[in-house]
């Protein structure tokens, strides 16, 4: 089934989490704004979405994080007074990336209750359009190859189904991620998905393919996640709702496929991953 890429113009970036692995610094600065050599972490998600043709990005943030995000995304205005000074041209040029980035909209998440709630808060903004979801602390450096969002878009255009990114990890790492069971091969690097499990033990993992925070959902996702969204008001303190069960239901109904992502992956949601990414960027400077 062929679909039109022109209607895949919206994306969600969940950024309302606590960043507890990085305490105490994450109590002062949002994790998504941590420096990666000369860029904030969220730069990578925004740049990836731009290259996939996204026009509107809905960033889900907590109230205390909002001023940091507003400050960053208004950088162009902050430095506009330098534009009349020829000696400052090199500074202004460093901000040229803003000219081509998607338009940003902020959605407030009062309390971090998980990815399901963060996505659900954007439902009215997304409507019946297909949409990307990117977890900004999963970073891919895809030199000379298509980036993950471009890959997912191409797969969506070919098969007309919701598609999630897959990435192979070592057996001892499956316990840290949502893991997919792969069904029939549909083409190069693309598979039917038969089951998804949240953070299984090594002996119960259906594969070594984890979900690296790259999703492209059709509107039928909203029906799949109704159960999770209905449970939000019942959550106890520190409980969160994932989307793995909703995707599992989609897989059982043949509504979800997976595409194996290539490239250099950095789990920047962990201190060692963020450090590795910064060192990698420094080596390319």
PDB file of C-alpha atoms in Angstrom:
ATOM      1  CA  UNK A   1       0.000   0.000   0.000  1.00  0.00           C
ATOM      2  CA  UNK A   2       1.494   3.303  -1.087  1.00  0.00           C
ATOM      3  CA  UNK A   3       0.857   6.397   0.991  1.00  0.00           C
ATOM      4  CA  UNK A   4       1.656  10.074   0.558  1.00  0.00           C
ATOM      5  CA  UNK A   5       4.675  11.426   2.418  1.00  0.00           C
ATOM      6  CA  UNK A   6       3.293  14.964   2.355  1.00  0.00           C
ATOM      7  CA  UNK A   7       0.953  14.213   5.275  1.00  0.00           C
ATOM      8  CA  UNK A   8       3.761  13.018   7.576  1.00  0.00           C
ATOM      9  CA  UNK A   9       4.587  16.459   8.889  1.00  0.00           C
ATOM     10  CA  UNK A  10       4.106  16.177  12.662  1.00  0.00           C
ATOM     11  CA  UNK A  11       6.265  14.751  15.430  1.00  0.00           C
ATOM     12  CA  UNK A  12       6.347  14.419  19.206  1.00  0.00           C
ATOM     13  CA  UNK A  13       9.475  14.732  21.333  1.00  0.00           C
ATOM     14  CA  UNK A  14       8.804  13.622  24.933  1.00  0.00           C
ATOM     15  CA  UNK A  15      11.040  15.688  27.221  1.00  0.00           C
ATOM     16  CA  UNK A  16       9.194  15.813  30.526  1.00  0.00           C
ATOM     17  CA  UNK A  17      11.120  13.123  32.379  1.00  0.00           C
ATOM     18  CA  UNK A  18      13.074  13.616  35.577  1.00  0.00           C
ATOM     19  CA  UNK A  19      16.486  12.578  34.276  1.00  0.00           C
ATOM     20  CA  UNK A  20      17.165  10.817  37.561  1.00  0.00           C
ATOM     21  CA  UNK A  21      20.275   9.032  36.263  1.00  0.00           C
ATOM     22  CA  UNK A  22      21.984  12.417  36.054  1.00  0.00           C
ATOM     23  CA  UNK A  23      21.154  13.810  39.477  1.00  0.00           C
ATOM     24  CA  UNK A  24      22.075  16.252  40.877  1.00  0.00           C
ATOM     25  CA  UNK A  25      22.807  18.172  37.651  1.00  0.00           C
ATOM     26  CA  UNK A  26      19.461  17.199  36.082  1.00  0.00           C
ATOM     27  CA  UNK A  27      17.713  18.999  38.941  1.00  0.00           C
ATOM     28  CA  UNK A  28      19.255  22.230  37.671  1.00  0.00           C
ATOM     29  CA  UNK A  29      19.318  21.752  33.881  1.00  0.00           C
ATOM     30  CA  UNK A  30      16.967  19.631  31.734  1.00  0.00           C
ATOM     31  CA  UNK A  31      18.672  16.513  30.466  1.00  0.00           C
ATOM     32  CA  UNK A  32      17.625  17.393  26.929  1.00  0.00           C
ATOM     33  CA  UNK A  33      19.679  20.588  27.196  1.00  0.00           C
ATOM     34  CA  UNK A  34      22.872  18.909  28.389  1.00  0.00           C
ATOM     35  CA  UNK A  35      25.854  19.946  26.251  1.00  0.00           C
ATOM     36  CA  UNK A  36      27.183  17.450  23.727  1.00  0.00           C
ATOM     37  CA  UNK A  37      30.454  19.196  22.943  1.00  0.00           C
ATOM     38  CA  UNK A  38      29.009  22.305  21.210  1.00  0.00           C
ATOM     39  CA  UNK A  39      25.321  21.326  20.875  1.00  0.00           C
ATOM     40  CA  UNK A  40      22.467  20.646  23.294  1.00  0.00           C
ATOM     41  CA  UNK A  41      21.214  17.072  23.261  1.00  0.00           C
ATOM     42  CA  UNK A  42      17.841  17.975  21.723  1.00  0.00           C
ATOM     43  CA  UNK A  43      19.612  19.342  18.656  1.00  0.00           C
ATOM     44  CA  UNK A  44      19.990  15.833  17.251  1.00  0.00           C
ATOM     45  CA  UNK A  45      16.290  14.973  17.391  1.00  0.00           C
ATOM     46  CA  UNK A  46      15.295  18.267  15.799  1.00  0.00           C
ATOM     47  CA  UNK A  47      17.828  17.939  13.003  1.00  0.00           C
ATOM     48  CA  UNK A  48      16.774  14.353  12.296  1.00  0.00           C
ATOM     49  CA  UNK A  49      13.107  15.318  12.057  1.00  0.00           C
ATOM     50  CA  UNK A  50      13.931  18.218   9.750  1.00  0.00           C
ATOM     51  CA  UNK A  51      15.627  15.853   7.319  1.00  0.00           C
ATOM     52  CA  UNK A  52      12.505  13.648   7.305  1.00  0.00           C
ATOM     53  CA  UNK A  53      10.299  16.542   6.203  1.00  0.00           C
ATOM     54  CA  UNK A  54       8.599  17.280   9.531  1.00  0.00           C
ATOM     55  CA  UNK A  55       7.063  20.755   9.789  1.00  0.00           C
ATOM     56  CA  UNK A  56       5.627  20.815  13.336  1.00  0.00           C
ATOM     57  CA  UNK A  57       7.225  19.354  16.460  1.00  0.00           C
ATOM     58  CA  UNK A  58       5.344  19.080  19.751  1.00  0.00           C
ATOM     59  CA  UNK A  59       7.810  18.995  22.633  1.00  0.00           C
ATOM     60  CA  UNK A  60       6.314  17.676  25.866  1.00  0.00           C
ATOM     61  CA  UNK A  61       7.956  19.404  28.836  1.00  0.00           C
ATOM     62  CA  UNK A  62       7.389  19.850  32.545  1.00  0.00           C
ATOM     63  CA  UNK A  63       6.649  23.391  33.810  1.00  0.00           C
ATOM     64  CA  UNK A  64      10.094  23.860  35.358  1.00  0.00           C
ATOM     65  CA  UNK A  65      11.808  22.850  32.114  1.00  0.00           C
ATOM     66  CA  UNK A  66       9.752  25.136  29.887  1.00  0.00           C
ATOM     67  CA  UNK A  67      11.839  28.333  30.400  1.00  0.00           C
ATOM     68  CA  UNK A  68      15.020  26.484  29.360  1.00  0.00           C
ATOM     69  CA  UNK A  69      13.400  25.260  26.142  1.00  0.00           C
ATOM     70  CA  UNK A  70      11.872  28.640  25.359  1.00  0.00           C
ATOM     71  CA  UNK A  71      15.234  30.282  25.883  1.00  0.00           C
ATOM     72  CA  UNK A  72      17.011  27.909  23.501  1.00  0.00           C
ATOM     73  CA  UNK A  73      14.409  28.037  20.755  1.00  0.00           C
ATOM     74  CA  UNK A  74      14.466  31.848  20.878  1.00  0.00           C
ATOM     75  CA  UNK A  75      18.230  32.035  20.377  1.00  0.00           C
ATOM     76  CA  UNK A  76      17.828  33.743  17.020  1.00  0.00           C
ATOM     77  CA  UNK A  77      16.001  36.670  18.620  1.00  0.00           C
ATOM     78  CA  UNK A  78      18.573  36.873  21.405  1.00  0.00           C
ATOM     79  CA  UNK A  79      21.431  37.311  18.943  1.00  0.00           C
ATOM     80  CA  UNK A  80      19.573  39.335  16.293  1.00  0.00           C
ATOM     81  CA  UNK A  81      21.180  42.591  17.404  1.00  0.00           C
ATOM     82  CA  UNK A  82      24.537  41.228  16.189  1.00  0.00           C
ATOM     83  CA  UNK A  83      23.308  40.853  12.609  1.00  0.00           C
ATOM     84  CA  UNK A  84      24.254  44.437  11.718  1.00  0.00           C
ATOM     85  CA  UNK A  85      27.841  43.971  12.848  1.00  0.00           C
ATOM     86  CA  UNK A  86      29.976  42.385  10.061  1.00  0.00           C
ATOM     87  CA  UNK A  87      32.556  41.260  12.609  1.00  0.00           C
ATOM     88  CA  UNK A  88      29.924  39.051  14.258  1.00  0.00           C
ATOM     89  CA  UNK A  89      28.871  37.265  11.071  1.00  0.00           C
ATOM     90  CA  UNK A  90      30.541  34.003  12.142  1.00  0.00           C
ATOM     91  CA  UNK A  91      28.446  33.996  15.322  1.00  0.00           C
ATOM     92  CA  UNK A  92      25.193  34.550  13.428  1.00  0.00           C
ATOM     93  CA  UNK A  93      26.069  31.781  10.958  1.00  0.00           C
ATOM     94  CA  UNK A  94      26.289  29.287  13.819  1.00  0.00           C
ATOM     95  CA  UNK A  95      22.543  29.786  14.290  1.00  0.00           C
ATOM     96  CA  UNK A  96      21.592  29.185  10.659  1.00  0.00           C
ATOM     97  CA  UNK A  97      20.202  25.766  11.534  1.00  0.00           C
ATOM     98  CA  UNK A  98      17.144  27.473  13.049  1.00  0.00           C
ATOM     99  CA  UNK A  99      16.081  28.678   9.598  1.00  0.00           C
ATOM    100  CA  UNK A 100      15.321  25.160   8.395  1.00  0.00           C
ATOM    101  CA  UNK A 101      14.117  23.545  11.606  1.00  0.00           C
ATOM    102  CA  UNK A 102      10.456  22.607  12.084  1.00  0.00           C
ATOM    103  CA  UNK A 103       8.154  24.892  14.022  1.00  0.00           C
ATOM    104  CA  UNK A 104       8.163  24.047  17.738  1.00  0.00           C
ATOM    105  CA  UNK A 105       5.094  23.876  19.993  1.00  0.00           C
ATOM    106  CA  UNK A 106       5.326  23.174  23.720  1.00  0.00           C
ATOM    107  CA  UNK A 107       2.919  20.854  25.522  1.00  0.00           C
ATOM    108  CA  UNK A 108       3.009  20.870  29.322  1.00  0.00           C
ATOM    109  CA  UNK A 109       3.216  17.627  31.299  1.00  0.00           C
ATOM    110  CA  UNK A 110       2.582  18.483  34.941  1.00  0.00           C
ATOM    111  CA  UNK A 111       4.047  15.216  36.270  1.00  0.00           C
ATOM    112  CA  UNK A 112       6.196  12.571  34.587  1.00  0.00           C
ATOM    113  CA  UNK A 113       3.802   9.650  34.192  1.00  0.00           C
ATOM    114  CA  UNK A 114       5.459   7.889  31.316  1.00  0.00           C
ATOM    115  CA  UNK A 115       5.673   7.881  27.541  1.00  0.00           C
ATOM    116  CA  UNK A 116       2.019   6.904  27.114  1.00  0.00           C
ATOM    117  CA  UNK A 117       0.839  10.040  28.892  1.00  0.00           C
ATOM    118  CA  UNK A 118       3.328  12.292  27.079  1.00  0.00           C
ATOM    119  CA  UNK A 119       2.086  11.102  23.694  1.00  0.00           C
ATOM    120  CA  UNK A 120      -1.540  11.220  24.814  1.00  0.00           C
ATOM    121  CA  UNK A 121      -1.212  14.899  25.746  1.00  0.00           C
ATOM    122  CA  UNK A 122      -0.551  15.622  22.078  1.00  0.00           C
ATOM    123  CA  UNK A 123      -3.529  13.734  20.646  1.00  0.00           C
ATOM    124  CA  UNK A 124      -5.610  16.837  19.964  1.00  0.00           C
ATOM    125  CA  UNK A 125      -2.661  18.476  18.209  1.00  0.00           C
ATOM    126  CA  UNK A 126      -1.923  15.432  16.053  1.00  0.00           C
ATOM    127  CA  UNK A 127      -5.527  14.631  15.145  1.00  0.00           C
ATOM    128  CA  UNK A 128      -5.891  11.963  12.479  1.00  0.00           C
ATOM    129  CA  UNK A 129      -2.478  12.536  10.926  1.00  0.00           C
ATOM    130  CA  UNK A 130       0.421  10.062  10.995  1.00  0.00           C
ATOM    131  CA  UNK A 131       3.219  11.227  13.271  1.00  0.00           C
ATOM    132  CA  UNK A 132       6.743  10.525  14.440  1.00  0.00           C
ATOM    133  CA  UNK A 133       7.789  10.019  18.040  1.00  0.00           C
ATOM    134  CA  UNK A 134      11.485  10.484  18.867  1.00  0.00           C
ATOM    135  CA  UNK A 135      13.098   9.917  22.246  1.00  0.00           C
ATOM    136  CA  UNK A 136      15.779  12.623  22.307  1.00  0.00           C
ATOM    137  CA  UNK A 137      18.226  10.728  24.502  1.00  0.00           C
ATOM    138  CA  UNK A 138      18.605   8.046  21.805  1.00  0.00           C
ATOM    139  CA  UNK A 139      21.039   9.555  19.299  1.00  0.00           C
ATOM    140  CA  UNK A 140      22.109   8.104  15.963  1.00  0.00           C
ATOM    141  CA  UNK A 141      25.001   9.427  13.910  1.00  0.00           C
ATOM    142  CA  UNK A 142      24.212   8.277  10.390  1.00  0.00           C
ATOM    143  CA  UNK A 143      27.062   9.497   8.222  1.00  0.00           C
ATOM    144  CA  UNK A 144      26.601   8.678   4.522  1.00  0.00           C
ATOM    145  CA  UNK A 145      23.356   6.740   5.170  1.00  0.00           C
ATOM    146  CA  UNK A 146      19.755   7.704   5.791  1.00  0.00           C
ATOM    147  CA  UNK A 147      18.996   8.557   9.404  1.00  0.00           C
ATOM    148  CA  UNK A 148      16.417   6.578  11.444  1.00  0.00           C
ATOM    149  CA  UNK A 149      13.465   8.883  10.743  1.00  0.00           C
ATOM    150  CA  UNK A 150      14.201   8.874   7.020  1.00  0.00           C
ATOM    151  CA  UNK A 151      14.334   5.071   7.145  1.00  0.00           C
ATOM    152  CA  UNK A 152      11.027   4.830   8.981  1.00  0.00           C
ATOM    153  CA  UNK A 153       9.399   7.232   6.543  1.00  0.00           C
ATOM    154  CA  UNK A 154      10.588   5.199   3.551  1.00  0.00           C
ATOM    155  CA  UNK A 155       9.268   2.006   5.156  1.00  0.00           C
ATOM    156  CA  UNK A 156       5.934   3.655   5.957  1.00  0.00           C
ATOM    157  CA  UNK A 157       5.621   4.865   2.372  1.00  0.00           C
ATOM    158  CA  UNK A 158       6.308   1.380   1.031  1.00  0.00           C
ATOM    159  CA  UNK A 159       4.059  -0.644   3.321  1.00  0.00           C
ATOM    160  CA  UNK A 160       1.489   1.869   4.579  1.00  0.00           C
ATOM    161  CA  UNK A 161       1.704   0.636   8.179  1.00  0.00           C
ATOM    162  CA  UNK A 162       2.875   2.024  11.488  1.00  0.00           C
ATOM    163  CA  UNK A 163       6.564   1.247  11.812  1.00  0.00           C
ATOM    164  CA  UNK A 164       9.021   1.246  14.700  1.00  0.00           C
ATOM    165  CA  UNK A 165      12.781   1.270  14.655  1.00  0.00           C
ATOM    166  CA  UNK A 166      14.717  -1.818  15.738  1.00  0.00           C
ATOM    167  CA  UNK A 167      18.318  -2.061  16.890  1.00  0.00           C
ATOM    168  CA  UNK A 168      20.252  -5.194  17.846  1.00  0.00           C
ATOM    169  CA  UNK A 169      21.889  -5.164  21.274  1.00  0.00           C
ATOM    170  CA  UNK A 170      23.954  -7.636  23.279  1.00  0.00           C
ATOM    171  CA  UNK A 171      21.988 -10.324  25.183  1.00  0.00           C
ATOM    172  CA  UNK A 172      22.902  -8.850  28.558  1.00  0.00           C
ATOM    173  CA  UNK A 173      21.359  -5.492  27.547  1.00  0.00           C
ATOM    174  CA  UNK A 174      17.847  -6.675  26.642  1.00  0.00           C
ATOM    175  CA  UNK A 175      16.669  -6.190  30.233  1.00  0.00           C
ATOM    176  CA  UNK A 176      17.026  -2.415  29.799  1.00  0.00           C
ATOM    177  CA  UNK A 177      14.694  -1.966  26.838  1.00  0.00           C
ATOM    178  CA  UNK A 178      11.458  -2.837  25.106  1.00  0.00           C
ATOM    179  CA  UNK A 179      12.198  -5.900  22.949  1.00  0.00           C
ATOM    180  CA  UNK A 180      10.454  -7.046  19.754  1.00  0.00           C
ATOM    181  CA  UNK A 181       9.730 -10.543  18.473  1.00  0.00           C
ATOM    182  CA  UNK A 182      10.376 -10.613  14.728  1.00  0.00           C
ATOM    183  CA  UNK A 183       8.031 -12.394  12.335  1.00  0.00           C
ATOM    184  CA  UNK A 184       8.221 -12.729   8.560  1.00  0.00           C
ATOM    185  CA  UNK A 185      10.805 -10.707   6.678  1.00  0.00           C
ATOM    186  CA  UNK A 186       9.031  -8.200   4.413  1.00  0.00           C
ATOM    187  CA  UNK A 187      12.109  -6.889   2.670  1.00  0.00           C
ATOM    188  CA  UNK A 188      15.597  -5.681   3.406  1.00  0.00           C
ATOM    189  CA  UNK A 189      15.742  -4.962   7.163  1.00  0.00           C
ATOM    190  CA  UNK A 190      11.919  -4.864   7.510  1.00  0.00           C
ATOM    191  CA  UNK A 191       9.909  -7.402   9.501  1.00  0.00           C
ATOM    192  CA  UNK A 192       6.452  -8.148  10.740  1.00  0.00           C
ATOM    193  CA  UNK A 193       6.338  -7.869  14.522  1.00  0.00           C
ATOM    194  CA  UNK A 194       4.531 -10.557  16.487  1.00  0.00           C
ATOM    195  CA  UNK A 195       5.102  -9.433  20.067  1.00  0.00           C
ATOM    196  CA  UNK A 196       6.662  -6.659  22.141  1.00  0.00           C
ATOM    197  CA  UNK A 197       7.876  -7.053  25.712  1.00  0.00           C
ATOM    198  CA  UNK A 198       8.971  -4.328  28.127  1.00  0.00           C
ATOM    199  CA  UNK A 199      12.405  -4.985  29.699  1.00  0.00           C
ATOM    200  CA  UNK A 200      12.385  -8.794  29.693  1.00  0.00           C
ATOM    201  CA  UNK A 201      14.969 -10.960  31.416  1.00  0.00           C
ATOM    202  CA  UNK A 202      17.626 -12.494  29.184  1.00  0.00           C
ATOM    203  CA  UNK A 203      15.958 -15.912  29.183  1.00  0.00           C
ATOM    204  CA  UNK A 204      12.523 -14.489  28.338  1.00  0.00           C
ATOM    205  CA  UNK A 205      13.546 -12.003  25.648  1.00  0.00           C
ATOM    206  CA  UNK A 206      11.987 -12.883  22.264  1.00  0.00           C
ATOM    207  CA  UNK A 207      15.005 -11.458  20.404  1.00  0.00           C
ATOM    208  CA  UNK A 208      17.936  -9.089  20.798  1.00  0.00           C
ATOM    209  CA  UNK A 209      16.179  -6.314  18.885  1.00  0.00           C
ATOM    210  CA  UNK A 210      15.284  -3.373  21.096  1.00  0.00           C
ATOM    211  CA  UNK A 211      13.166  -0.300  20.367  1.00  0.00           C
ATOM    212  CA  UNK A 212      15.586   2.657  20.138  1.00  0.00           C
ATOM    213  CA  UNK A 213      13.005   5.406  20.510  1.00  0.00           C
ATOM    214  CA  UNK A 214      12.013   5.822  16.857  1.00  0.00           C
ATOM    215  CA  UNK A 215       8.350   5.435  15.920  1.00  0.00           C
ATOM    216  CA  UNK A 216       6.070   6.452  13.068  1.00  0.00           C
ATOM    217  CA  UNK A 217       2.425   5.836  13.947  1.00  0.00           C
ATOM    218  CA  UNK A 218      -0.752   5.922  11.905  1.00  0.00           C
ATOM    219  CA  UNK A 219      -3.941   7.200  13.588  1.00  0.00           C
ATOM    220  CA  UNK A 220      -4.940   3.646  14.584  1.00  0.00           C
ATOM    221  CA  UNK A 221      -2.331   4.017  17.329  1.00  0.00           C
ATOM    222  CA  UNK A 222      -4.851   6.061  19.306  1.00  0.00           C
ATOM    223  CA  UNK A 223      -7.231   3.106  19.507  1.00  0.00           C
ATOM    224  CA  UNK A 224      -4.395   0.817  20.566  1.00  0.00           C
ATOM    225  CA  UNK A 225      -3.369   3.068  23.437  1.00  0.00           C
ATOM    226  CA  UNK A 226      -6.851   3.814  24.805  1.00  0.00           C
ATOM    227  CA  UNK A 227      -6.370   1.345  27.677  1.00  0.00           C
ATOM    228  CA  UNK A 228      -3.151   3.027  28.820  1.00  0.00           C
ATOM    229  CA  UNK A 229      -4.574   6.529  28.554  1.00  0.00           C
ATOM    230  CA  UNK A 230      -7.584   5.445  30.607  1.00  0.00           C
ATOM    231  CA  UNK A 231      -5.326   4.336  33.456  1.00  0.00           C
ATOM    232  CA  UNK A 232      -3.420   7.584  33.914  1.00  0.00           C
ATOM    233  CA  UNK A 233      -5.680   8.924  36.661  1.00  0.00           C
ATOM    234  CA  UNK A 234      -5.275   5.638  38.571  1.00  0.00           C
ATOM    235  CA  UNK A 235      -1.476   5.729  38.726  1.00  0.00           C
ATOM    236  CA  UNK A 236       0.157   5.721  42.124  1.00  0.00           C
ATOM    237  CA  UNK A 237       3.232   7.785  42.958  1.00  0.00           C
ATOM    238  CA  UNK A 238       6.291   6.981  40.801  1.00  0.00           C
ATOM    239  CA  UNK A 239       4.287   4.741  38.443  1.00  0.00           C
ATOM    240  CA  UNK A 240       4.601   5.296  34.707  1.00  0.00           C
ATOM    241  CA  UNK A 241       2.706   4.047  31.674  1.00  0.00           C
ATOM    242  CA  UNK A 242       4.686   2.661  28.747  1.00  0.00           C
ATOM    243  CA  UNK A 243       3.487   2.207  25.174  1.00  0.00           C
ATOM    244  CA  UNK A 244       4.879  -1.302  24.780  1.00  0.00           C
ATOM    245  CA  UNK A 245       1.568  -3.014  25.574  1.00  0.00           C
ATOM    246  CA  UNK A 246      -0.263  -0.785  23.086  1.00  0.00           C
ATOM    247  CA  UNK A 247       2.261  -1.658  20.382  1.00  0.00           C
ATOM    248  CA  UNK A 248       1.960  -5.331  21.322  1.00  0.00           C
ATOM    249  CA  UNK A 249      -1.777  -5.112  20.641  1.00  0.00           C
ATOM    250  CA  UNK A 250      -1.044  -3.479  17.287  1.00  0.00           C
ATOM    251  CA  UNK A 251       1.388  -6.269  16.415  1.00  0.00           C
ATOM    252  CA  UNK A 252      -1.224  -8.915  17.242  1.00  0.00           C
ATOM    253  CA  UNK A 253      -3.593  -7.183  14.813  1.00  0.00           C
ATOM    254  CA  UNK A 254      -0.943  -6.974  12.067  1.00  0.00           C
ATOM    255  CA  UNK A 255      -0.900  -3.179  12.376  1.00  0.00           C
ATOM    256  CA  UNK A 256       2.797  -2.762  13.206  1.00  0.00           C
ATOM    257  CA  UNK A 257       6.050  -3.556  11.458  1.00  0.00           C
ATOM    258  CA  UNK A 258       9.686  -2.972  12.380  1.00  0.00           C
ATOM    259  CA  UNK A 259      12.699  -1.699  10.496  1.00  0.00           C
ATOM    260  CA  UNK A 260      16.278  -2.351  11.583  1.00  0.00           C
ATOM    261  CA  UNK A 261      18.165   0.927  12.001  1.00  0.00           C
ATOM    262  CA  UNK A 262      21.823   1.308  11.077  1.00  0.00           C
ATOM    263  CA  UNK A 263      24.337   3.856  12.235  1.00  0.00           C
ATOM    264  CA  UNK A 264      26.331   4.754  15.319  1.00  0.00           C
ATOM    265  CA  UNK A 265      23.963   4.642  18.315  1.00  0.00           C
ATOM    266  CA  UNK A 266      24.482   6.458  21.614  1.00  0.00           C
ATOM    267  CA  UNK A 267      22.244   5.894  24.623  1.00  0.00           C
ATOM    268  CA  UNK A 268      22.605   9.443  25.917  1.00  0.00           C
ATOM    269  CA  UNK A 269      20.045   8.787  28.639  1.00  0.00           C
ATOM    270  CA  UNK A 270      22.893   7.199  30.578  1.00  0.00           C
ATOM    271  CA  UNK A 271      25.961   9.135  31.751  1.00  0.00           C
ATOM    272  CA  UNK A 272      28.405   6.845  29.971  1.00  0.00           C
ATOM    273  CA  UNK A 273      26.438   7.148  26.714  1.00  0.00           C
ATOM    274  CA  UNK A 274      26.306  10.929  26.886  1.00  0.00           C
ATOM    275  CA  UNK A 275      30.043  11.060  27.531  1.00  0.00           C
ATOM    276  CA  UNK A 276      30.732   8.743  24.573  1.00  0.00           C
ATOM    277  CA  UNK A 277      28.592  10.908  22.284  1.00  0.00           C
ATOM    278  CA  UNK A 278      30.403  14.077  23.358  1.00  0.00           C
ATOM    279  CA  UNK A 279      33.784  12.429  22.807  1.00  0.00           C
ATOM    280  CA  UNK A 280      32.642  11.232  19.382  1.00  0.00           C
ATOM    281  CA  UNK A 281      31.576  14.739  18.400  1.00  0.00           C
ATOM    282  CA  UNK A 282      34.818  16.198  19.690  1.00  0.00           C
ATOM    283  CA  UNK A 283      36.763  13.736  17.519  1.00  0.00           C
ATOM    284  CA  UNK A 284      34.918  15.060  14.461  1.00  0.00           C
ATOM    285  CA  UNK A 285      35.476  18.725  15.302  1.00  0.00           C
TER     286      UNK A 285
END
